[in-house]
Amino acid sequence: MPKKSKTLCVDDLRHAEYYGMQEIFDELYQKSQNGEVFNNLLDLILSKDNILLAYRNIKANKGSYTAGTDNKNITDIGGRTPDEVIQKVRFIVTGSEHGYRPKPVRRKDIPKPNGKTRPLGIPCIWDRLIQQCIKQILEPICEAKFSNNSYGFRPNRSVEHAMNRTYTMLQMMNLHYVIEFDIKGFFDNVNHSKLIRQIWALGIHDKSLIYIIKRILTAPIRMPDNSTVIPDKGTPQGGIISPLLANIVLNELDWWVSSQWEENPIAVSRGRERIIGKTKVFDKSHGYRLMKNTDMKEMHIIRYADDFRIFCRTKEDAVRTKEAVAKWIEDRLRLEVSPEKTRIVNTRKRWSEFLGFKIRVRLKHHKYVVQSAICDKKVEIEREKLVEQAKNIAKPREKRSCLAEIQLFNSMVLGIQNYYQLATCISLDCRDFHRRIMTVLTNRLNTETGCMLLREGGTATEAEKERFGNSKMIRYVAGIDQMIYPIAYIKNKIPMAKRSAVCSYTADGRAIIHSNLQLNPFVLKGLREDTSNRHSTEYHDCKLSLFSAQKGKCAISGDEFTNATDIVAWLKTPKYMGGFERYKNMTLIHKRYLILLEKLPQAELKAYLKSLNVTKKMLGKINSLRERAGLLAII
């Protein structure tokens, strides 16, 4: 019997399928790759499905419950009907005689480890919804034009891919001179005029959309002292569209650096296609060999948002490249490079820092290999946080239980391990953390009757057994059925490379990471288009999720739905009993079974059971729903 293939799911791609937008995104991506221009994107941005998809995407973000200057959050949108939401978005963007005018952005200063603060701009929730609508349409267009050397805030790219590329540069390509660049206050100093020209250069020629983007960039900022500032440069950190705009700004830098070596015309003209494994690649090695006999500077860039490094083979190349790139950034992007923080590092002698890691190469068996660890600043910060939380376990804070403090500590441990496991020396760093934590716990949980820190004493979930089951460092607090995760029980993970074939905007590229819905498209479309004014946007969105979760089948009979009009979203706890239109309180059933969930005499209900051929198993499900609704079971 053939093995059943594993179902893969990427949330953003699944959401686009629910709302029928994936084909539109694919088409935009293909047109952008072909060099076409886009003159009428606003209609797509303000389309019904795109607006409802934007709601779906931002409600999953915890930040959607953070209020802006109007003191409203995502529940204000979710509680309205879909038609009300669509009409309001369209009115805000195009309905006013003055055009789109975003409400003031709330400024919040986030403390940094060095004592300074990072300014965060929190737009109002309706403005965030509009930014998400714009981002969804612009992203496939931009992705077709972005460089492969950019890894931050892009679909299917991550810190892991950036670290893999960094290790490759240092260990495989022997590019040991790293230029660490720092742009002074990048997000606060982006030149608006330059950004608009860069958007135009990507083929986005919709003047109405560009006007809206200008308004987003110049939205008033409400400062902590209630004064209002109108910015003439920068993009607000905290805005949904800001990371995309930042990538547009620095995409020009990516391509300019690449044009000096990787994408140099000499290399491209002498390149040829080859098959390596199962992947087709364009091999430019012959061109690179010719270029090494010239005075050209070899340089390679790796960028994650505004944090980027350039790798060179010799110190002379690095010095010349540093001067050339700094001048180019100042002249072309009108941004200032910090001379104090920009430096050249010989990784054979010193550590270079990137994305929270410190990296160098060391000689091993006549070959330089990568050695990496958590950078010193991050070590101090993470250790201090863990030790502080360990103290909270020994003496829980007011209104918090010991169990809650352990769970918070465990989430911190998983966060550190999952991010920093890419470091080759992660076990050494985490061993130091573990010693400090265990000293705190042992000392503070030691009582006159004995130590409350035990080696055994609780159960573990399957996931905990798989991850920590073989560790001898597991500890429990007496009377608490929750293990304290051992941070030192961690092994280095080799970072995986970005798979060039993966792409969210082509059918073949998606198939590698995502399985398409195996549902009746006719029913899904009918369900999507049924935006009844009787129910909220949240209710409408949950219906689509449930249809997928129930595999297009009735929760009572298990029969497949053949028509959207037959589907009823039943509230397990009715509104009159305090139930809400939320995913966990809903289930999809066939309308024929509604009669069995009404308050009727037993004789009538039994007659309906017989006419509907209800089995014993189905009756159990019906009675469960009746009990939740405060009705008597059918006997």
XYZ file of C-alpha atoms in Angstrom:
635
model
C 0.000 0.000 0.000
C 1.557 3.364 -1.002
C 2.549 5.653 1.845
C 0.206 8.609 2.272
C 2.007 11.886 1.595
C 2.241 14.309 4.499
C 0.014 17.382 4.303
C 2.052 20.597 4.338
C 0.623 23.966 5.306
C 1.870 27.552 5.294
C -0.642 29.784 7.063
C -0.449 32.764 4.693
C -0.857 30.508 1.658
C -3.803 28.688 3.230
C -5.503 31.997 4.022
C -5.052 33.146 0.409
C -6.692 29.890 -0.731
C -9.669 30.458 1.554
C -10.324 33.825 -0.095
C -9.457 32.855 -3.670
C -6.582 35.355 -3.925
C -3.698 32.981 -4.689
C -4.259 32.988 -8.463
C -4.279 36.804 -8.461
C -0.993 36.910 -6.515
C 0.550 34.394 -8.932
C -0.509 36.517 -11.896
C 0.966 39.697 -10.366
C 4.253 37.865 -9.707
C 4.455 36.541 -13.274
C 3.680 39.945 -14.795
C 6.314 41.585 -12.616
C 8.887 38.987 -13.686
C 8.022 39.770 -17.324
C 8.708 43.469 -16.733
C 5.103 44.653 -17.080
C 3.914 47.850 -15.373
C 0.885 48.136 -13.082
C -1.425 51.111 -13.566
C -4.580 49.999 -11.751
C -3.759 48.178 -8.511
C -6.195 50.071 -6.282
C -9.180 48.065 -7.550
C -7.436 44.851 -6.475
C -6.430 46.348 -3.137
C -10.020 47.372 -2.376
C -11.590 44.150 -3.648
C -13.875 42.317 -1.233
C -11.742 39.172 -0.979
C -8.497 41.100 -0.472
C -9.987 43.161 2.378
C -11.382 40.094 4.148
C -8.081 38.262 3.627
C -6.285 41.246 5.211
C -8.544 40.941 8.262
C -7.734 37.224 8.448
C -3.981 37.873 8.311
C -3.784 40.661 10.881
C -6.120 39.062 13.447
C -3.597 36.234 13.888
C -1.032 38.785 15.093
C -1.062 39.494 18.839
C -0.254 43.109 18.037
C -3.730 43.485 16.522
C -5.057 43.783 20.090
C -2.803 46.789 20.744
C -4.789 49.988 20.317
C -3.669 53.044 18.385
C -4.562 56.665 19.111
C -8.283 55.901 18.622
C -8.238 53.222 21.380
C -9.668 50.560 19.045
C -8.315 47.114 18.239
C -9.103 44.170 15.938
C -12.349 43.336 17.785
C -13.837 46.580 16.445
C -13.403 45.226 12.901
C -14.254 41.602 13.653
C -17.554 42.536 15.316
C -18.894 44.292 12.198
C -20.478 42.556 9.228
C -18.234 41.896 6.192
C -20.158 44.407 4.086
C -19.700 47.107 6.745
C -15.959 46.431 6.904
C -15.578 46.529 3.109
C -17.587 49.748 2.791
C -15.670 51.464 5.574
C -12.250 50.539 4.144
C -13.282 51.807 0.708
C -14.664 55.020 2.194
C -11.522 55.706 4.255
C -9.295 55.229 1.201
C -11.328 56.833 -1.598
C -14.599 58.162 -0.187
C -13.417 61.391 1.390
C -13.134 64.561 -0.715
C -9.669 65.095 0.812
C -8.455 61.590 -0.101
C -6.945 59.092 2.303
C -5.904 60.647 5.603
C -4.499 58.147 8.122
C -5.124 58.889 11.777
C -2.168 59.887 13.960
C 0.306 57.097 14.738
C 0.885 56.424 18.441
C 4.583 56.737 19.341
C 5.905 54.339 21.940
C 9.552 54.205 22.987
C 10.857 50.658 23.478
C 13.928 50.418 25.763
C 17.096 48.936 24.233
C 19.806 47.002 26.129
C 22.271 49.895 25.771
C 19.970 52.251 27.686
C 18.653 54.022 24.589
C 15.154 53.621 23.175
C 13.756 52.450 19.850
C 10.806 54.542 18.591
C 7.834 52.378 17.666
C 4.900 53.775 15.677
C 1.519 52.082 16.249
C -1.054 53.004 13.562
C -4.781 52.828 14.290
C -6.354 49.440 13.566
C -8.241 50.564 10.425
C -5.040 52.049 9.006
C -3.261 48.768 9.773
C -5.972 46.900 7.869
C -5.478 49.206 4.877
C -1.691 48.728 5.030
C -2.198 44.946 5.047
C -4.460 45.230 1.967
C -1.705 47.153 0.156
C 1.072 44.806 1.319
C -0.756 41.715 0.015
C -0.914 43.144 -3.510
C 2.534 44.761 -3.581
C 4.456 41.807 -2.130
C 4.229 39.440 -5.142
C 5.190 42.322 -7.463
C 8.210 43.197 -5.319
C 9.257 39.581 -4.700
C 9.762 39.123 -8.435
C 12.280 42.007 -8.392
C 14.036 41.461 -5.056
C 17.590 40.110 -4.807
C 18.338 36.606 -3.532
C 20.808 38.140 -1.066
C 18.023 39.652 1.058
C 16.575 37.451 3.837
C 14.610 39.681 6.233
C 10.812 40.025 6.318
C 10.265 38.056 3.131
C 8.191 34.895 2.539
C 10.118 31.598 2.801
C 13.268 33.329 4.083
C 14.639 33.394 7.603
C 17.608 33.987 9.892
C 18.547 30.339 9.346
C 18.973 30.914 5.598
C 21.041 34.057 6.218
C 23.292 32.162 8.636
C 23.728 29.291 6.186
C 24.856 31.762 3.529
C 27.197 33.433 6.042
C 28.819 30.113 6.956
C 29.181 29.263 3.249
C 30.950 32.569 2.547
C 33.402 32.056 5.393
C 34.071 28.327 5.238
C 33.465 27.244 1.641
C 34.414 30.410 -0.251
C 37.159 31.572 2.157
C 35.895 35.164 2.212
C 37.319 35.963 5.634
C 37.172 39.771 5.573
C 33.745 40.980 6.692
C 32.596 44.595 6.481
C 30.043 45.330 9.203
C 27.871 48.231 8.062
C 25.570 50.307 10.233
C 23.155 52.886 8.787
C 22.322 55.636 11.282
C 18.636 55.420 12.253
C 17.662 53.710 8.992
C 13.885 53.545 9.564
C 13.799 57.152 10.791
C 15.789 58.568 7.866
C 14.422 56.907 4.710
C 14.101 59.583 2.031
C 10.467 59.710 0.891
C 11.140 61.055 -2.614
C 13.780 58.415 -3.266
C 11.456 55.656 -1.991
C 8.619 56.765 -4.289
C 11.005 56.720 -7.287
C 12.130 53.209 -6.316
C 8.498 52.045 -6.127
C 7.932 53.509 -9.602
C 11.075 51.730 -10.883
C 9.580 48.394 -9.775
C 6.765 48.951 -12.273
C 4.157 50.227 -9.799
C 2.738 53.165 -11.760
C -0.673 53.453 -10.088
C -0.675 57.145 -9.093
C -3.653 56.742 -6.751
C -1.783 54.039 -4.841
C 1.430 56.073 -4.734
C -0.564 58.996 -3.299
C -1.864 56.681 -0.533
C 1.663 55.425 0.238
C 2.818 59.057 0.511
C 0.035 59.683 3.011
C 1.089 56.628 5.043
C 4.684 57.888 5.131
C 3.622 61.356 6.305
C 0.967 60.229 8.813
C 1.046 62.472 11.930
C 2.887 61.013 14.932
C 1.326 61.460 18.378
C 4.230 61.736 20.805
C 4.137 60.489 24.449
C 3.664 64.116 25.632
C 0.576 64.394 23.323
C 2.312 66.730 20.885
C 1.960 65.929 17.169
C 4.824 65.720 14.653
C 4.489 65.525 10.864
C 7.449 63.452 9.547
C 9.243 64.496 6.358
C 11.397 61.335 6.241
C 11.451 57.776 7.587
C 8.953 54.930 7.761
C 7.129 54.169 11.036
C 8.528 51.088 12.779
C 5.447 49.125 13.768
C 3.551 49.766 10.557
C 2.609 46.594 8.672
C 3.934 47.910 5.372
C 7.199 49.322 6.790
C 9.348 46.149 6.382
C 8.300 45.867 2.727
C 9.139 49.536 2.106
C 12.508 49.056 3.831
C 13.298 46.141 1.507
C 12.337 48.283 -1.498
C 14.770 50.991 -0.348
C 17.703 48.606 0.137
C 16.938 46.364 -2.855
C 18.860 48.834 -5.011
C 21.914 48.343 -2.769
C 21.590 44.539 -3.034
C 21.612 44.653 -6.826
C 24.416 47.213 -7.030
C 26.731 45.105 -4.844
C 25.755 41.962 -6.794
C 26.491 43.707 -10.091
C 30.107 44.238 -9.008
C 30.804 40.488 -8.870
C 27.989 37.911 -8.593
C 25.867 39.374 -11.406
C 28.696 41.050 -13.297
C 28.077 41.006 -17.090
C 31.301 39.048 -17.631
C 30.138 36.267 -15.287
C 26.601 36.229 -16.682
C 27.689 36.151 -20.322
C 29.900 33.096 -19.732
C 27.446 31.259 -17.489
C 25.539 28.114 -18.416
C 22.750 26.045 -16.943
C 23.644 22.887 -15.032
C 21.770 20.267 -13.055
C 23.097 19.757 -9.512
C 21.157 16.959 -7.837
C 17.590 17.718 -8.844
C 18.047 21.484 -9.029
C 18.724 23.478 -12.168
C 21.318 26.204 -11.522
C 23.013 28.857 -13.619
C 26.754 28.232 -13.268
C 28.919 31.375 -13.583
C 32.179 29.849 -12.343
C 33.956 30.243 -15.707
C 33.210 33.966 -15.713
C 34.447 34.318 -12.121
C 37.774 32.711 -13.051
C 38.260 35.305 -15.786
C 37.322 38.148 -13.435
C 39.961 37.115 -10.874
C 42.638 38.165 -13.365
C 41.280 41.736 -13.411
C 41.311 44.604 -10.890
C 37.662 44.025 -9.974
C 36.827 43.856 -6.263
C 35.214 40.608 -5.177
C 32.303 41.392 -2.856
C 29.216 39.514 -1.684
C 26.351 40.943 0.373
C 24.047 39.250 2.896
C 21.246 41.467 4.169
C 18.561 40.978 6.809
C 16.327 44.097 6.851
C 18.683 47.049 7.508
C 21.416 44.813 8.955
C 23.895 43.722 6.272
C 27.402 42.386 5.865
C 29.716 42.430 2.843
C 32.295 39.661 2.434
C 35.662 40.143 0.680
C 38.684 37.961 -0.023
C 41.500 40.373 0.858
C 41.988 43.322 3.177
C 42.729 45.616 0.222
C 39.427 44.672 -1.417
C 37.618 45.179 1.883
C 39.073 48.685 2.404
C 38.165 49.784 -1.130
C 34.720 48.177 -0.914
C 33.953 49.840 2.425
C 34.684 53.282 0.986
C 32.777 52.630 -2.247
C 29.653 51.207 -0.576
C 29.537 53.936 2.103
C 29.749 56.638 -0.580
C 27.131 54.889 -2.716
C 24.687 54.680 0.227
C 25.139 58.364 1.007
C 24.897 59.538 -2.612
C 22.201 57.227 -3.964
C 20.033 56.392 -0.943
C 20.683 59.661 0.924
C 21.367 57.755 4.133
C 24.294 58.176 6.518
C 26.663 55.342 7.405
C 27.876 55.363 11.016
C 31.714 55.569 10.917
C 31.979 54.408 14.569
C 29.982 51.200 14.054
C 31.124 50.387 10.516
C 34.308 48.320 10.529
C 36.315 45.651 8.721
C 36.821 42.389 10.613
C 39.382 39.730 9.785
C 37.481 36.667 11.011
C 40.705 34.668 11.274
C 41.686 36.926 14.190
C 38.499 38.477 15.596
C 34.803 37.801 16.031
C 32.306 39.370 13.655
C 28.740 39.935 14.887
C 25.597 39.359 12.827
C 21.949 38.768 13.841
C 22.825 38.141 17.493
C 25.647 35.682 16.729
C 29.404 36.181 16.906
C 31.267 34.354 14.163
C 34.885 33.662 13.261
C 36.942 31.007 11.480
C 39.627 28.859 13.084
C 42.244 26.567 11.594
C 41.383 22.878 11.799
C 43.338 20.223 9.876
C 44.830 22.792 7.473
C 41.414 24.269 6.723
C 39.483 27.208 8.144
C 36.132 26.218 9.647
C 33.370 28.369 11.116
C 33.017 28.809 14.854
C 30.007 30.716 16.181
C 28.358 31.527 19.499
C 25.823 33.874 21.034
C 27.280 37.384 20.896
C 28.461 38.827 24.222
C 25.729 41.455 24.583
C 22.998 38.886 23.986
C 24.598 36.453 26.451
C 24.356 39.053 29.214
C 20.775 39.980 28.330
C 19.455 36.405 28.030
C 21.272 35.211 31.153
C 19.883 38.085 33.200
C 16.333 37.390 31.980
C 16.553 33.668 32.766
C 18.050 34.209 36.214
C 15.347 36.766 37.025
C 12.640 34.348 35.930
C 14.253 31.542 37.964
C 13.873 33.804 41.023
C 10.188 34.204 40.139
C 9.799 30.406 40.162
C 11.189 30.249 43.706
C 9.017 33.198 44.784
C 6.088 33.753 42.370
C 5.014 37.322 41.714
C 1.736 38.668 43.026
C -1.353 37.087 41.382
C 0.814 34.500 39.580
C 1.222 30.829 40.461
C 4.438 28.818 40.533
C 3.125 26.797 37.562
C 2.600 29.963 35.500
C 6.137 31.148 36.298
C 7.595 27.758 35.241
C 5.625 27.863 31.983
C 6.940 31.364 31.253
C 10.496 30.215 32.029
C 10.059 27.214 29.699
C 8.839 29.439 26.855
C 11.956 31.614 27.314
C 14.173 28.513 27.188
C 12.537 27.286 23.967
C 12.875 30.739 22.396
C 16.618 30.886 23.127
C 17.264 27.299 22.022
C 15.240 27.550 18.800
C 16.959 30.765 17.693
C 20.545 30.248 18.828
C 20.875 26.513 18.083
C 22.458 27.585 14.776
C 25.599 28.571 16.728
C 28.295 25.898 16.734
C 29.108 26.645 20.396
C 25.514 26.857 21.611
C 25.995 24.058 24.164
C 28.842 25.965 25.868
C 26.785 29.167 26.174
C 23.723 27.301 27.439
C 25.832 25.332 29.939
C 26.824 28.643 31.516
C 23.157 29.701 31.648
C 22.222 26.367 33.254
C 24.830 26.647 36.028
C 23.612 30.115 36.998
C 19.943 29.089 36.923
C 20.455 25.907 38.952
C 22.447 27.837 41.587
C 19.536 30.263 41.988
C 16.873 27.535 42.100
C 18.807 25.261 44.463
C 19.575 28.055 46.931
C 16.110 29.610 46.904
C 14.120 26.363 47.013
C 16.146 24.955 49.916
C 13.999 24.790 53.067
C 14.375 23.408 56.596
C 12.505 20.249 55.558
C 14.640 19.700 52.485
C 15.115 20.995 48.969
C 11.919 21.504 46.948
C 13.846 21.044 43.690
C 13.363 17.398 42.677
C 14.739 15.168 39.938
C 11.401 13.398 39.532
C 7.831 14.181 40.399
C 5.748 15.029 37.336
C 4.473 13.849 33.990
C 5.707 15.005 30.604
C 3.922 15.467 27.303
C 4.997 13.513 24.235
C 6.682 16.629 22.822
C 8.598 17.143 26.093
C 9.662 13.504 26.159
C 10.919 13.711 22.585
C 12.910 16.879 23.217
C 14.146 16.470 26.802
C 13.286 12.854 27.714
C 16.910 11.618 27.762
C 18.225 14.521 29.820
C 19.415 14.031 33.396
C 19.112 17.778 34.002
C 15.293 17.803 34.235
C 14.017 19.206 37.532
C 10.590 19.654 39.145
C 9.329 21.866 41.941
C 7.700 19.743 44.660
C 3.935 19.608 44.140
C 4.040 21.061 40.612
C 3.328 18.701 37.713
C 5.443 20.595 35.178
C 9.115 20.025 34.395
C 11.583 22.899 34.316
C 13.184 22.680 30.874
C 16.979 22.182 31.004
C 18.440 24.912 28.812
C 21.817 23.132 28.639
C 20.246 20.120 26.899
C 20.736 21.475 23.383
C 22.688 20.440 20.319
C 23.941 22.591 17.459
C 21.760 22.574 14.349
C 23.383 22.983 10.932
C 21.518 25.871 9.244
C 19.695 24.882 6.072
C 20.080 26.803 2.831
C 17.208 28.601 1.156
C 15.838 26.243 -1.501
C 15.884 28.183 -4.751
C 12.902 26.268 -6.137
C 10.602 27.363 -3.276
C 8.337 30.269 -4.219
C 4.977 31.300 -2.768
C 3.786 32.679 -6.101
C 4.208 29.745 -8.481
C 2.350 26.424 -8.368
C 5.567 24.369 -8.546
C 7.321 26.506 -5.929
C 4.402 26.203 -3.505
C 4.085 22.436 -3.905
C 7.411 21.950 -2.075
C 6.192 23.624 1.120
C 2.398 23.624 0.892
C -0.396 21.209 -0.034
C -3.387 22.724 -1.814
C -6.820 22.326 -0.244
C -8.478 19.065 -1.233
C -11.966 20.567 -0.986
C -14.872 21.205 -3.316
C -13.961 24.613 -4.863
C -17.588 25.278 -5.835
C -18.744 24.938 -2.189
C -15.773 26.962 -0.869
C -16.528 29.769 -3.305
C -20.205 29.792 -2.314
C -19.276 29.886 1.358
C -16.838 32.750 0.734
C -19.404 34.811 -1.187
C -22.137 34.365 1.416
C -21.413 37.473 3.518
C -24.759 37.650 5.289
C -25.394 40.919 7.126
C -26.746 39.001 10.096
C -23.302 37.882 11.237
C -19.884 39.365 11.982
C -16.725 39.314 9.891
C -15.190 37.003 12.511
C -18.100 34.570 12.079
C -17.656 34.626 8.296
C -13.909 34.015 8.574
C -14.357 31.154 11.063
C -16.781 29.426 8.692
C -14.031 29.135 6.083
C -11.560 27.802 8.669
C -14.052 25.225 9.918
C -14.905 24.110 6.396
C -11.217 23.314 5.901
C -10.741 21.789 9.376
C -13.792 19.516 8.901
C -12.488 18.552 5.427
C -15.695 19.882 3.850
C -17.883 17.456 5.834
C -20.813 17.783 8.215
C -19.818 17.554 11.890
C -22.814 15.319 12.640
C -23.108 12.904 9.707
C -19.618 13.092 8.207
C -21.182 13.527 4.753
C -19.493 15.866 2.308
C -21.212 19.188 1.677
C -22.276 19.619 -1.967
C -23.716 23.124 -1.760
C -22.842 26.165 0.344
C -26.525 26.871 1.005
C -26.773 23.572 2.928
C -24.125 24.643 5.460
C -25.094 26.066 8.852
C -22.509 27.393 11.315
C -23.924 26.311 14.690
C -22.903 28.110 17.884
C -22.223 25.420 20.498
C -23.005 27.889 23.279
C -25.797 30.149 21.917
C -25.606 33.925 22.112
C -28.413 34.093 24.681
C -26.255 31.910 26.965
C -23.203 34.158 26.525
C -21.639 32.401 23.531
C -19.575 34.319 20.982
C -19.092 33.951 17.241
C -15.655 32.414 17.607
C -13.921 29.409 16.057
C -13.917 27.279 19.232
C -17.643 27.915 19.751
C -18.688 26.980 16.208
C -19.185 23.860 14.128
C -20.546 23.302 10.607
C -23.573 21.052 10.174
C -26.024 20.289 7.373
C -29.197 22.378 7.633
C -31.331 19.214 7.643
C -30.181 18.529 11.230
C -31.219 21.950 12.579
C -34.651 20.642 13.514
C -32.981 18.196 15.915
C -31.361 21.085 17.806
C -34.653 22.813 18.588
C -36.766 22.675 21.748
C -39.438 20.170 20.666
C -41.318 17.306 22.333
C -39.429 13.998 22.497
C -42.001 12.266 20.253
C -41.479 14.791 17.444
C -37.719 14.626 17.791
C -37.758 10.813 17.613
C -39.864 10.981 14.458
C -37.302 13.283 12.874
C -34.498 10.929 13.944
C -36.189 8.122 12.059
C -36.900 10.172 8.926
C -33.292 11.444 8.805
C -31.808 7.946 9.380
C -29.789 9.140 12.370
C -27.381 6.495 13.657
C -26.395 5.954 17.294
C -23.053 7.680 16.715
C -24.764 10.690 15.112
C -27.249 10.857 17.980
C -24.363 11.101 20.448
C -23.030 14.166 18.590
C -26.495 15.737 18.409
C -27.084 15.238 22.140
C -23.682 16.740 22.901
C -24.657 19.890 20.957
C -28.094 19.976 22.641
C -26.552 19.794 26.109
C -24.178 22.674 25.277
C -27.226 24.682 24.171
C -29.090 23.938 27.405
C -31.520 21.463 25.806
C -32.531 18.026 27.006
C -30.923 15.043 25.305
C -33.004 12.963 22.897
C -33.604 9.647 24.640
